[in-house]
PDB file of C-alpha atoms (C1' of nucleotides) in Angstrom:
ATOM      1  CA  UNK A1014      -0.116  -0.206  -0.128  1.00 49.00           C
ATOM      2  CA  UNK A1015       0.949   3.748   0.048  1.00 49.00           C
ATOM      3  CA  UNK A1016       1.094   4.674   3.499  1.00 57.00           C
ATOM      4  CA  UNK A1017       2.784   7.440   3.701  1.00 66.00           C
ATOM      5  CA  UNK A1018       3.918   7.386   7.208  1.00 71.00           C
ATOM      6  CA  UNK A1019       4.586  10.569   9.123  1.00 71.00           C
ATOM      7  CA  UNK A1020       8.491  10.513   9.431  1.00 69.00           C
ATOM      8  CA  UNK A1021       8.691   9.486   5.421  1.00 73.00           C
ATOM      9  CA  UNK A1022       6.453  12.753   4.876  1.00 76.00           C
ATOM     10  CA  UNK A1023       9.470  15.260   7.699  1.00 78.00           C
ATOM     11  CA  UNK A1024      12.074  13.046   5.979  1.00 75.00           C
ATOM     12  CA  UNK A1025      11.012  14.196   1.999  1.00 79.00           C
ATOM     13  CA  UNK A1026      10.177  17.841   3.815  1.00 82.00           C
ATOM     14  CA  UNK A1027      13.869  17.347   5.412  1.00 79.00           C
ATOM     15  CA  UNK A1028      16.106  17.160   2.284  1.00 78.00           C
ATOM     16  CA  UNK A1029      13.760  20.010   0.371  1.00 82.00           C
ATOM     17  CA  UNK A1030      14.357  22.568   3.547  1.00 82.00           C
ATOM     18  CA  UNK A1031      18.271  20.784   3.106  1.00 80.00           C
ATOM     19  CA  UNK A1032      18.461  22.185  -0.104  1.00 81.00           C
ATOM     20  CA  UNK A1033      17.740  25.761   0.715  1.00 82.00           C
ATOM     21  CA  UNK A1034      18.612  25.331   4.473  1.00 80.00           C
ATOM     22  CA  UNK A1035      22.561  24.521   2.209  1.00 79.00           C
ATOM     23  CA  UNK A1036      21.043  27.041  -0.348  1.00 80.00           C
ATOM     24  CA  UNK A1037      21.459  30.279   2.098  1.00 81.00           C
ATOM     25  CA  UNK A1038      24.804  31.765   1.685  1.00 80.00           C
ATOM     26  CA  UNK A1039      24.519  33.093   5.654  1.00 80.00           C
ATOM     27  CA  UNK A1040      24.109  29.627   6.023  1.00 82.00           C
ATOM     28  CA  UNK A1041      27.125  28.787   3.796  1.00 84.00           C
ATOM     29  CA  UNK A1042      28.645  31.050   5.977  1.00 84.00           C
ATOM     30  CA  UNK A1043      28.350  29.826   9.160  1.00 84.00           C
ATOM     31  CA  UNK A1044      29.747  26.249   8.146  1.00 83.00           C
ATOM     32  CA  UNK A1045      32.468  27.548   7.274  1.00 84.00           C
ATOM     33  CA  UNK A1046      33.056  29.831  10.174  1.00 86.00           C
ATOM     34  CA  UNK A1047      31.366  28.541  13.384  1.00 84.00           C
ATOM     35  CA  UNK A1048      34.212  26.575  14.219  1.00 89.00           C
ATOM     36  CA  UNK A1049      36.671  26.681  16.943  1.00 89.00           C
ATOM     37  CA  UNK A1050      39.477  25.833  14.832  1.00 93.00           C
ATOM     38  CA  UNK A1051      39.080  28.259  12.280  1.00 94.00           C
ATOM     39  CA  UNK A1052      38.618  31.018  15.006  1.00 92.00           C
ATOM     40  CA  UNK A1053      41.256  31.071  16.455  1.00 93.00           C
ATOM     41  CA  UNK A1054      43.755  30.478  13.390  1.00 96.00           C
ATOM     42  CA  UNK A1055      42.014  33.551  11.703  1.00 96.00           C
ATOM     43  CA  UNK A1056      42.393  35.663  14.633  1.00 93.00           C
ATOM     44  CA  UNK A1057      45.796  33.810  15.085  1.00 95.00           C
ATOM     45  CA  UNK A1058      46.747  35.339  11.731  1.00 97.00           C
ATOM     46  CA  UNK A1059      44.463  39.012  12.037  1.00 96.00           C
ATOM     47  CA  UNK A1060      47.328  40.455  12.894  1.00 92.00           C
ATOM     48  CA  UNK A1061      50.757  39.142  11.499  1.00 97.00           C
ATOM     49  CA  UNK A1062      51.441  35.724   9.170  1.00 98.00           C
ATOM     50  CA  UNK A1063      52.675  32.754  11.005  1.00 98.00           C
ATOM     51  CA  UNK A1064      54.365  29.581  10.199  1.00 98.00           C
ATOM     52  CA  UNK A1065      51.895  26.038  10.528  1.00 98.00           C
ATOM     53  CA  UNK A1066      54.988  25.370  13.965  1.00 97.00           C
ATOM     54  CA  UNK A1067      53.976  29.055  15.324  1.00 97.00           C
ATOM     55  CA  UNK A1068      50.549  28.587  15.007  1.00 97.00           C
ATOM     56  CA  UNK A1069      50.466  25.191  17.166  1.00 96.00           C
ATOM     57  CA  UNK A1070      52.467  27.048  19.816  1.00 94.00           C
ATOM     58  CA  UNK A1071      50.205  30.406  19.600  1.00 93.00           C
ATOM     59  CA  UNK A1072      46.986  27.827  19.509  1.00 93.00           C
ATOM     60  CA  UNK A1073      47.924  25.519  21.975  1.00 88.00           C
ATOM     61  CA  UNK A1074      46.108  22.501  22.569  1.00 90.00           C
ATOM     62  CA  UNK A1075      44.816  22.444  19.458  1.00 94.00           C
ATOM     63  CA  UNK A1076      46.495  18.341  17.299  1.00 95.00           C
ATOM     64  CA  UNK A1077      47.671  18.439  14.296  1.00 96.00           C
ATOM     65  CA  UNK A1078      44.942  16.887  12.839  1.00 96.00           C
ATOM     66  CA  UNK A1079      42.861  19.897  13.459  1.00 97.00           C
ATOM     67  CA  UNK A1080      45.284  22.597  12.466  1.00 97.00           C
ATOM     68  CA  UNK A1081      46.104  20.476   9.128  1.00 98.00           C
ATOM     69  CA  UNK A1082      42.250  20.450   8.093  1.00 97.00           C
ATOM     70  CA  UNK A1083      41.449  23.486   9.473  1.00 97.00           C
ATOM     71  CA  UNK A1084      44.431  24.828   7.516  1.00 98.00           C
ATOM     72  CA  UNK A1085      42.705  22.905   4.146  1.00 97.00           C
ATOM     73  CA  UNK A1086      38.936  24.147   4.565  1.00 96.00           C
ATOM     74  CA  UNK A1087      40.284  28.076   5.424  1.00 97.00           C
ATOM     75  CA  UNK A1088      43.039  27.333   2.270  1.00 97.00           C
ATOM     76  CA  UNK A1089      40.663  26.198  -0.140  1.00 96.00           C
ATOM     77  CA  UNK A1090      37.814  29.092   1.132  1.00 95.00           C
ATOM     78  CA  UNK A1091      39.994  31.031  -0.717  1.00 97.00           C
ATOM     79  CA  UNK A1092      40.598  32.781   2.939  1.00 97.00           C
ATOM     80  CA  UNK A1093      44.126  32.265   4.050  1.00 98.00           C
ATOM     81  CA  UNK A1094      47.204  31.436   1.795  1.00 98.00           C
ATOM     82  CA  UNK A1095      49.771  28.772   1.623  1.00 98.00           C
ATOM     83  CA  UNK A1096      52.618  29.579   0.831  1.00 98.00           C
ATOM     84  CA  UNK A1097      55.609  26.618   0.786  1.00 97.00           C
ATOM     85  CA  UNK A1098      59.102  27.374   1.113  1.00 97.00           C
ATOM     86  CA  UNK A1099      61.343  24.241  -0.619  1.00 94.00           C
ATOM     87  CA  UNK A1100      63.846  23.984   2.383  1.00 94.00           C
ATOM     88  CA  UNK A1101      65.244  20.843   4.469  1.00 92.00           C
ATOM     89  CA  UNK A1102      63.295  21.387   6.697  1.00 93.00           C
ATOM     90  CA  UNK A1103      59.903  23.204   4.940  1.00 96.00           C
ATOM     91  CA  UNK A1104      58.914  25.382   5.734  1.00 97.00           C
ATOM     92  CA  UNK A1105      55.692  26.524   5.436  1.00 98.00           C
ATOM     93  CA  UNK A1106      53.914  30.458   6.299  1.00 98.00           C
ATOM     94  CA  UNK A1107      49.953  31.266   6.645  1.00 98.00           C
ATOM     95  CA  UNK A1108      49.168  34.076   5.057  1.00 98.00           C
ATOM     96  CA  UNK A1109      45.135  36.266   5.256  1.00 98.00           C
ATOM     97  CA  UNK A1110      43.698  36.436   2.157  1.00 98.00           C
ATOM     98  CA  UNK A1111      42.209  39.727   1.421  1.00 97.00           C
ATOM     99  CA  UNK A1112      38.994  37.968   1.817  1.00 97.00           C
ATOM    100  CA  UNK A1113      40.147  36.401   4.428  1.00 97.00           C
ATOM    101  CA  UNK A1114      40.848  40.110   6.168  1.00 96.00           C
ATOM    102  CA  UNK A1115      37.558  41.200   5.161  1.00 95.00           C
ATOM    103  CA  UNK A1116      35.670  38.086   7.435  1.00 94.00           C
ATOM    104  CA  UNK A1117      38.115  39.213  10.409  1.00 94.00           C
ATOM    105  CA  UNK A1118      36.813  42.257  10.471  1.00 92.00           C
ATOM    106  CA  UNK A1119      33.301  41.243   9.930  1.00 90.00           C
ATOM    107  CA  UNK A1120      33.662  38.264  12.291  1.00 88.00           C
ATOM    108  CA  UNK A1121      34.577  41.613  15.102  1.00 87.00           C
ATOM    109  CA  UNK A1122      31.491  43.136  14.511  1.00 87.00           C
ATOM    110  CA  UNK A1123      29.763  40.025  15.764  1.00 87.00           C
ATOM    111  CA  UNK A1124      32.887  39.834  19.114  1.00 87.00           C
ATOM    112  CA  UNK A1125      31.930  43.889  19.067  1.00 90.00           C
ATOM    113  CA  UNK A1126      27.983  42.368  19.902  1.00 91.00           C
ATOM    114  CA  UNK A1127      28.427  39.087  21.791  1.00 90.00           C
ATOM    115  CA  UNK A1128      30.537  41.178  24.478  1.00 89.00           C
ATOM    116  CA  UNK A1129      28.204  43.060  24.889  1.00 93.00           C
ATOM    117  CA  UNK A1130      25.680  41.353  24.921  1.00 94.00           C
ATOM    118  CA  UNK A1131      26.379  38.396  26.193  1.00 92.00           C
ATOM    119  CA  UNK A1132      26.249  39.540  29.793  1.00 92.00           C
ATOM    120  CA  UNK A1133      22.712  39.578  29.505  1.00 95.00           C
ATOM    121  CA  UNK A1134      22.356  35.897  27.868  1.00 94.00           C
ATOM    122  CA  UNK A1135      24.186  34.823  30.446  1.00 92.00           C
ATOM    123  CA  UNK A1136      21.604  36.181  33.070  1.00 94.00           C
ATOM    124  CA  UNK A1137      19.008  34.890  31.263  1.00 95.00           C
ATOM    125  CA  UNK A1138      20.818  31.876  31.620  1.00 93.00           C
ATOM    126  CA  UNK A1139      21.233  31.961  35.299  1.00 93.00           C
ATOM    127  CA  UNK A1140      17.747  32.681  35.849  1.00 94.00           C
ATOM    128  CA  UNK A1141      15.949  30.062  33.923  1.00 94.00           C
ATOM    129  CA  UNK A1142      18.254  27.397  35.392  1.00 92.00           C
ATOM    130  CA  UNK A1143      16.709  28.833  38.972  1.00 88.00           C
ATOM    131  CA  UNK A1144      13.020  27.860  38.403  1.00 83.00           C
TER     132      UNK A1144
ATOM    133  CA  UNK B 642      58.090   7.695  36.266  1.00 50.00           C
ATOM    134  CA  UNK B 643      57.288  11.387  35.882  1.00 51.00           C
ATOM    135  CA  UNK B 644      57.598  11.378  31.966  1.00 58.00           C
ATOM    136  CA  UNK B 645      55.038  13.241  30.196  1.00 66.00           C
ATOM    137  CA  UNK B 646      54.024  12.273  26.714  1.00 73.00           C
ATOM    138  CA  UNK B 647      53.090  15.603  23.589  1.00 72.00           C
ATOM    139  CA  UNK B 648      49.521  13.798  23.964  1.00 70.00           C
ATOM    140  CA  UNK B 649      49.849  15.005  28.071  1.00 76.00           C
ATOM    141  CA  UNK B 650      51.102  18.423  27.741  1.00 79.00           C
ATOM    142  CA  UNK B 651      48.642  18.634  24.495  1.00 82.00           C
ATOM    143  CA  UNK B 652      45.626  17.778  26.775  1.00 77.00           C
ATOM    144  CA  UNK B 653      47.161  20.184  29.481  1.00 81.00           C
ATOM    145  CA  UNK B 654      47.592  23.159  27.111  1.00 84.00           C
ATOM    146  CA  UNK B 655      43.776  21.911  25.680  1.00 82.00           C
ATOM    147  CA  UNK B 656      42.073  22.271  29.094  1.00 81.00           C
ATOM    148  CA  UNK B 657      43.638  25.586  29.359  1.00 84.00           C
ATOM    149  CA  UNK B 658      42.836  26.596  26.127  1.00 84.00           C
ATOM    150  CA  UNK B 659      39.183  25.979  26.589  1.00 83.00           C
ATOM    151  CA  UNK B 660      38.762  27.847  29.267  1.00 83.00           C
ATOM    152  CA  UNK B 661      39.830  30.733  27.432  1.00 84.00           C
ATOM    153  CA  UNK B 662      38.001  28.664  24.717  1.00 82.00           C
ATOM    154  CA  UNK B 663      34.812  29.116  27.047  1.00 81.00           C
ATOM    155  CA  UNK B 664      35.495  33.035  28.184  1.00 82.00           C
ATOM    156  CA  UNK B 665      34.770  34.105  24.265  1.00 83.00           C
ATOM    157  CA  UNK B 666      31.811  36.238  24.020  1.00 81.00           C
ATOM    158  CA  UNK B 667      31.646  35.341  20.375  1.00 81.00           C
ATOM    159  CA  UNK B 668      32.755  32.245  20.786  1.00 83.00           C
ATOM    160  CA  UNK B 669      29.393  31.601  23.163  1.00 85.00           C
ATOM    161  CA  UNK B 670      27.508  33.271  20.569  1.00 85.00           C
ATOM    162  CA  UNK B 671      29.028  31.154  17.890  1.00 85.00           C
ATOM    163  CA  UNK B 672      28.270  28.100  20.483  1.00 84.00           C
ATOM    164  CA  UNK B 673      23.918  29.528  20.504  1.00 85.00           C
ATOM    165  CA  UNK B 674      24.132  30.367  16.914  1.00 87.00           C
ATOM    166  CA  UNK B 675      25.635  28.898  14.740  1.00 84.00           C
ATOM    167  CA  UNK B 676      23.045  26.313  14.649  1.00 89.00           C
ATOM    168  CA  UNK B 677      20.580  25.344  11.740  1.00 88.00           C
ATOM    169  CA  UNK B 678      17.556  24.940  13.130  1.00 93.00           C
ATOM    170  CA  UNK B 679      18.526  28.290  15.882  1.00 94.00           C
ATOM    171  CA  UNK B 680      19.225  30.418  12.713  1.00 92.00           C
ATOM    172  CA  UNK B 681      16.163  29.186  10.678  1.00 93.00           C
ATOM    173  CA  UNK B 682      13.902  30.093  14.100  1.00 96.00           C
ATOM    174  CA  UNK B 683      14.832  32.786  14.838  1.00 95.00           C
ATOM    175  CA  UNK B 684      14.312  34.063  10.725  1.00 93.00           C
ATOM    176  CA  UNK B 685      10.751  32.083  11.012  1.00 95.00           C
ATOM    177  CA  UNK B 686       9.686  34.779  14.293  1.00 97.00           C
ATOM    178  CA  UNK B 687      11.670  37.655  12.893  1.00 95.00           C
ATOM    179  CA  UNK B 688       8.142  38.824  11.348  1.00 92.00           C
ATOM    180  CA  UNK B 689       5.920  37.537  13.778  1.00 97.00           C
ATOM    181  CA  UNK B 690       4.798  35.861  16.939  1.00 98.00           C
ATOM    182  CA  UNK B 691       3.874  31.957  15.849  1.00 98.00           C
ATOM    183  CA  UNK B 692       2.450  28.967  17.893  1.00 98.00           C
ATOM    184  CA  UNK B 693       4.071  26.244  18.120  1.00 98.00           C
ATOM    185  CA  UNK B 694       2.389  24.034  15.931  1.00 97.00           C
ATOM    186  CA  UNK B 695       3.378  26.645  13.188  1.00 97.00           C
ATOM    187  CA  UNK B 696       6.772  26.541  13.696  1.00 97.00           C
ATOM    188  CA  UNK B 697       7.152  22.836  12.872  1.00 96.00           C
ATOM    189  CA  UNK B 698       5.045  23.919   9.429  1.00 94.00           C
ATOM    190  CA  UNK B 699       7.446  26.366   8.421  1.00 93.00           C
ATOM    191  CA  UNK B 700      10.584  24.863   9.162  1.00 93.00           C
ATOM    192  CA  UNK B 701       9.910  21.997   7.639  1.00 88.00           C
ATOM    193  CA  UNK B 702      11.474  18.867   8.016  1.00 90.00           C
ATOM    194  CA  UNK B 703      12.526  19.454  12.002  1.00 94.00           C
ATOM    195  CA  UNK B 704      11.692  16.602  13.993  1.00 95.00           C
ATOM    196  CA  UNK B 705       9.956  17.565  17.532  1.00 96.00           C
ATOM    197  CA  UNK B 706      13.021  16.447  19.296  1.00 96.00           C
ATOM    198  CA  UNK B 707      14.653  18.603  17.969  1.00 96.00           C
ATOM    199  CA  UNK B 708      12.472  22.195  17.881  1.00 97.00           C
ATOM    200  CA  UNK B 709      11.593  21.518  21.455  1.00 98.00           C
ATOM    201  CA  UNK B 710      15.166  21.268  22.107  1.00 97.00           C
ATOM    202  CA  UNK B 711      16.008  24.712  19.782  1.00 97.00           C
ATOM    203  CA  UNK B 712      12.496  26.839  21.550  1.00 98.00           C
ATOM    204  CA  UNK B 713      14.317  25.823  25.296  1.00 97.00           C
ATOM    205  CA  UNK B 714      17.558  26.876  24.689  1.00 96.00           C
ATOM    206  CA  UNK B 715      16.892  30.470  22.466  1.00 97.00           C
ATOM    207  CA  UNK B 716      14.335  31.147  25.641  1.00 97.00           C
ATOM    208  CA  UNK B 717      16.630  30.043  27.950  1.00 95.00           C
ATOM    209  CA  UNK B 718      19.064  32.487  26.058  1.00 95.00           C
ATOM    210  CA  UNK B 719      16.280  34.949  26.955  1.00 96.00           C
ATOM    211  CA  UNK B 720      16.008  35.601  23.694  1.00 97.00           C
ATOM    212  CA  UNK B 721      12.601  33.781  22.587  1.00 98.00           C
ATOM    213  CA  UNK B 722       8.907  34.352  24.550  1.00 98.00           C
ATOM    214  CA  UNK B 723       7.850  31.561  25.102  1.00 98.00           C
ATOM    215  CA  UNK B 724       3.879  31.970  26.603  1.00 98.00           C
ATOM    216  CA  UNK B 725       0.828  29.178  26.948  1.00 97.00           C
ATOM    217  CA  UNK B 726      -2.169  29.446  27.437  1.00 97.00           C
ATOM    218  CA  UNK B 727      -4.145  26.852  29.372  1.00 93.00           C
ATOM    219  CA  UNK B 728      -7.156  25.864  27.437  1.00 94.00           C
ATOM    220  CA  UNK B 729      -7.980  22.127  25.693  1.00 92.00           C
ATOM    221  CA  UNK B 730      -5.575  21.579  23.785  1.00 93.00           C
ATOM    222  CA  UNK B 731      -2.740  23.544  24.960  1.00 96.00           C
ATOM    223  CA  UNK B 732      -1.432  26.804  23.363  1.00 97.00           C
ATOM    224  CA  UNK B 733       1.825  27.768  23.022  1.00 98.00           C
ATOM    225  CA  UNK B 734       2.552  31.126  21.830  1.00 98.00           C
ATOM    226  CA  UNK B 735       6.554  31.661  20.674  1.00 98.00           C
ATOM    227  CA  UNK B 736       7.799  35.221  19.850  1.00 98.00           C
ATOM    228  CA  UNK B 737      11.033  37.094  20.101  1.00 98.00           C
ATOM    229  CA  UNK B 738      12.527  39.172  22.799  1.00 98.00           C
ATOM    230  CA  UNK B 739      13.855  42.506  22.360  1.00 97.00           C
ATOM    231  CA  UNK B 740      17.428  40.059  23.244  1.00 97.00           C
ATOM    232  CA  UNK B 741      16.021  37.542  20.295  1.00 97.00           C
ATOM    233  CA  UNK B 742      15.415  41.028  17.941  1.00 96.00           C
ATOM    234  CA  UNK B 743      19.033  42.949  18.557  1.00 95.00           C
ATOM    235  CA  UNK B 744      20.603  39.314  17.990  1.00 94.00           C
ATOM    236  CA  UNK B 745      18.852  39.122  14.492  1.00 94.00           C
ATOM    237  CA  UNK B 746      19.203  42.188  13.558  1.00 92.00           C
ATOM    238  CA  UNK B 747      22.976  41.438  14.189  1.00 90.00           C
ATOM    239  CA  UNK B 748      22.975  38.582  11.994  1.00 88.00           C
ATOM    240  CA  UNK B 749      21.108  39.919   8.986  1.00 87.00           C
ATOM    241  CA  UNK B 750      24.595  41.404   9.056  1.00 86.00           C
ATOM    242  CA  UNK B 751      26.571  39.139   8.625  1.00 86.00           C
ATOM    243  CA  UNK B 752      24.214  37.322   6.145  1.00 86.00           C
ATOM    244  CA  UNK B 753      24.827  40.878   3.760  1.00 89.00           C
ATOM    245  CA  UNK B 754      29.046  40.249   4.222  1.00 90.00           C
ATOM    246  CA  UNK B 755      27.983  36.104   3.155  1.00 89.00           C
ATOM    247  CA  UNK B 756      25.826  37.304   0.176  1.00 89.00           C
ATOM    248  CA  UNK B 757      28.164  39.513  -1.120  1.00 93.00           C
ATOM    249  CA  UNK B 758      31.624  37.356  -0.730  1.00 94.00           C
ATOM    250  CA  UNK B 759      29.961  33.554  -0.610  1.00 92.00           C
ATOM    251  CA  UNK B 760      30.769  33.397  -4.269  1.00 92.00           C
ATOM    252  CA  UNK B 761      34.357  34.161  -3.923  1.00 95.00           C
ATOM    253  CA  UNK B 762      34.703  31.222  -1.727  1.00 94.00           C
ATOM    254  CA  UNK B 763      32.845  29.491  -3.982  1.00 92.00           C
ATOM    255  CA  UNK B 764      34.360  30.162  -6.266  1.00 95.00           C
ATOM    256  CA  UNK B 765      37.411  29.680  -4.359  1.00 96.00           C
ATOM    257  CA  UNK B 766      36.058  26.002  -3.373  1.00 94.00           C
ATOM    258  CA  UNK B 767      35.863  25.341  -6.814  1.00 94.00           C
ATOM    259  CA  UNK B 768      39.496  26.637  -8.216  1.00 94.00           C
ATOM    260  CA  UNK B 769      40.916  24.403  -5.298  1.00 95.00           C
ATOM    261  CA  UNK B 770      39.089  21.036  -6.165  1.00 92.00           C
ATOM    262  CA  UNK B 771      40.077  21.315 -10.394  1.00 89.00           C
ATOM    263  CA  UNK B 772      44.063  21.626  -9.424  1.00 83.00           C
TER     264      UNK B 772
ATOM    265  C1'  DC C1080      -2.118  20.363  20.584  1.00 67.39           C
ATOM    266  C1'  DG C1081       3.167  20.677  22.313  1.00 67.39           C
ATOM    267  C1'  DG C1082       5.477  17.677  24.688  1.00 67.39           C
ATOM    268  C1'  DT C1083       9.009  13.039  26.844  1.00 67.39           C
ATOM    269  C1'  DA C1084      11.622   9.221  26.782  1.00 67.39           C
ATOM    270  C1'  DT C1085      14.139   6.485  24.341  1.00 67.39           C
ATOM    271  C1'  DC C1086      16.538   4.035  21.449  1.00 67.39           C
ATOM    272  C1'  DC C1087      20.001   4.018  17.456  1.00 67.39           C
ATOM    273  C1'  DA C1088      22.519   5.028  12.874  1.00 67.39           C
ATOM    274  C1'  DT C1089      26.334   8.306  12.347  1.00 67.39           C
ATOM    275  C1'  DC C1090      29.866  11.241  12.527  1.00 67.39           C
ATOM    276  C1'  DC C1091      33.434  13.661  14.508  1.00 67.39           C
ATOM    277  C1'  DA C1092      36.857  15.277  16.895  1.00 67.39           C
ATOM    278  C1'  DG C1093      40.944  13.587  19.471  1.00 67.39           C
ATOM    279  C1'  DA C1094      45.106   9.754  20.558  1.00 67.39           C
ATOM    280  C1'  DT C1095      48.524   7.729  18.680  1.00 67.39           C
ATOM    281  C1'  DA C1096      51.901   5.760  15.007  1.00 67.39           C
ATOM    282  C1'  DC C1097      54.267   7.041  10.952  1.00 67.39           C
ATOM    283  C1'  DT C1098      56.521   9.758   6.639  1.00 67.39           C
ATOM    284  C1'  DG C1099      58.718  13.098   2.451  1.00 67.39           C
TER     285       DG C1099
ATOM    286  C1'  DC D1370      59.195  21.158   9.722  1.00 67.39           C
ATOM    287  C1'  DA D1371      55.450  19.588   8.310  1.00 67.39           C
ATOM    288  C1'  DG D1372      52.787  16.183   7.973  1.00 67.39           C
ATOM    289  C1'  DT D1373      49.626  11.851   5.816  1.00 67.39           C
ATOM    290  C1'  DA D1374      47.180   7.337   7.923  1.00 67.39           C
ATOM    291  C1'  DT D1375      43.940   4.881  11.381  1.00 67.39           C
ATOM    292  C1'  DC D1376      41.731   3.963  14.907  1.00 67.39           C
ATOM    293  C1'  DT D1377      37.462   4.808  18.741  1.00 67.39           C
ATOM    294  C1'  DG D1378      34.517   6.539  21.766  1.00 67.39           C
ATOM    295  C1'  DG D1379      31.281   9.791  22.529  1.00 67.39           C
ATOM    296  C1'  DA D1380      28.546  13.574  21.396  1.00 67.39           C
ATOM    297  C1'  DT D1381      24.678  14.738  18.336  1.00 67.39           C
ATOM    298  C1'  DG D1382      20.721  14.448  15.812  1.00 67.39           C
ATOM    299  C1'  DG D1383      16.675  11.829  13.710  1.00 67.39           C
ATOM    300  C1'  DA D1384      12.799   8.021  14.164  1.00 67.39           C
ATOM    301  C1'  DT D1385       9.263   6.392  17.216  1.00 67.39           C
ATOM    302  C1'  DA D1386       6.196   5.376  20.793  1.00 67.39           C
ATOM    303  C1'  DC D1387       3.997   6.920  24.397  1.00 67.39           C
ATOM    304  C1'  DC D1388       1.425  11.308  27.440  1.00 67.39           C
ATOM    305  C1'  DG D1389      -0.948  15.037  29.966  1.00 67.39           C
TER     306       DG D1389
END
DNA sequence: CGGTATCCATCCAGATACTG
DNA sequence: CAGTATCTGGATGGATACCG
């Protein structure tokens, strides 16, 4: 029988909406930016270009895997530039691209909002948890 | 023996940095906002207050679990107001708080950046993937 | 109507080991 | 120095069933 369960209907609607969501630019930006290591790497590079080892020291606590993965993503997205110097041992420098810099600028705006309003959010949380 | 492995050192550094990261307001904002359903619910409520059932229809594809979970989080963070009318059957209305509205405003700014620059990011991705 | 409660598959971050 | 390869446990989201 061609019975359609609620789950199937939702699953179908989900596919449609996932496509809609995936197409939303702000959603895509979130996917790239809303990551712990991404924000840290971007912030670290905001001041000055850094080598791989400098980044891993500056962002203490990051594993090689995560640092490399993050840098690859940022490079792929055109936010970070990767320059290899074929010395022995190898030297790799990471720089913010103009696009990357413009993103860091926007993130600063978000940070401003957060600094202004997060205390309020935290008060709301405490209030909610106390009830 | 008191040998300290690289993993242990990194784990320790991680704890310190996690605390640092957790204390960063913009990081905390990201934790609350960088969520698929959060953005959708906030956007849906930007225009007008909605009932639970209206939200679940408007954000097709969301499961009850995720919708409820998202709304609870938003309520806890003071971004959304939940009003129960004790009729039979029950009626629950969700409204953006002033704080929630100000967040939606900021998100609009991010959206603007995304709309302006995501095409560039996508070109960068295609370029990278083609190499 | 507006939820809980529960179970389950899946994805992903982190740890470890190895390499050009 | 700057990675790659591989494994695993814990969190996360979805499906389903039930409730005031």
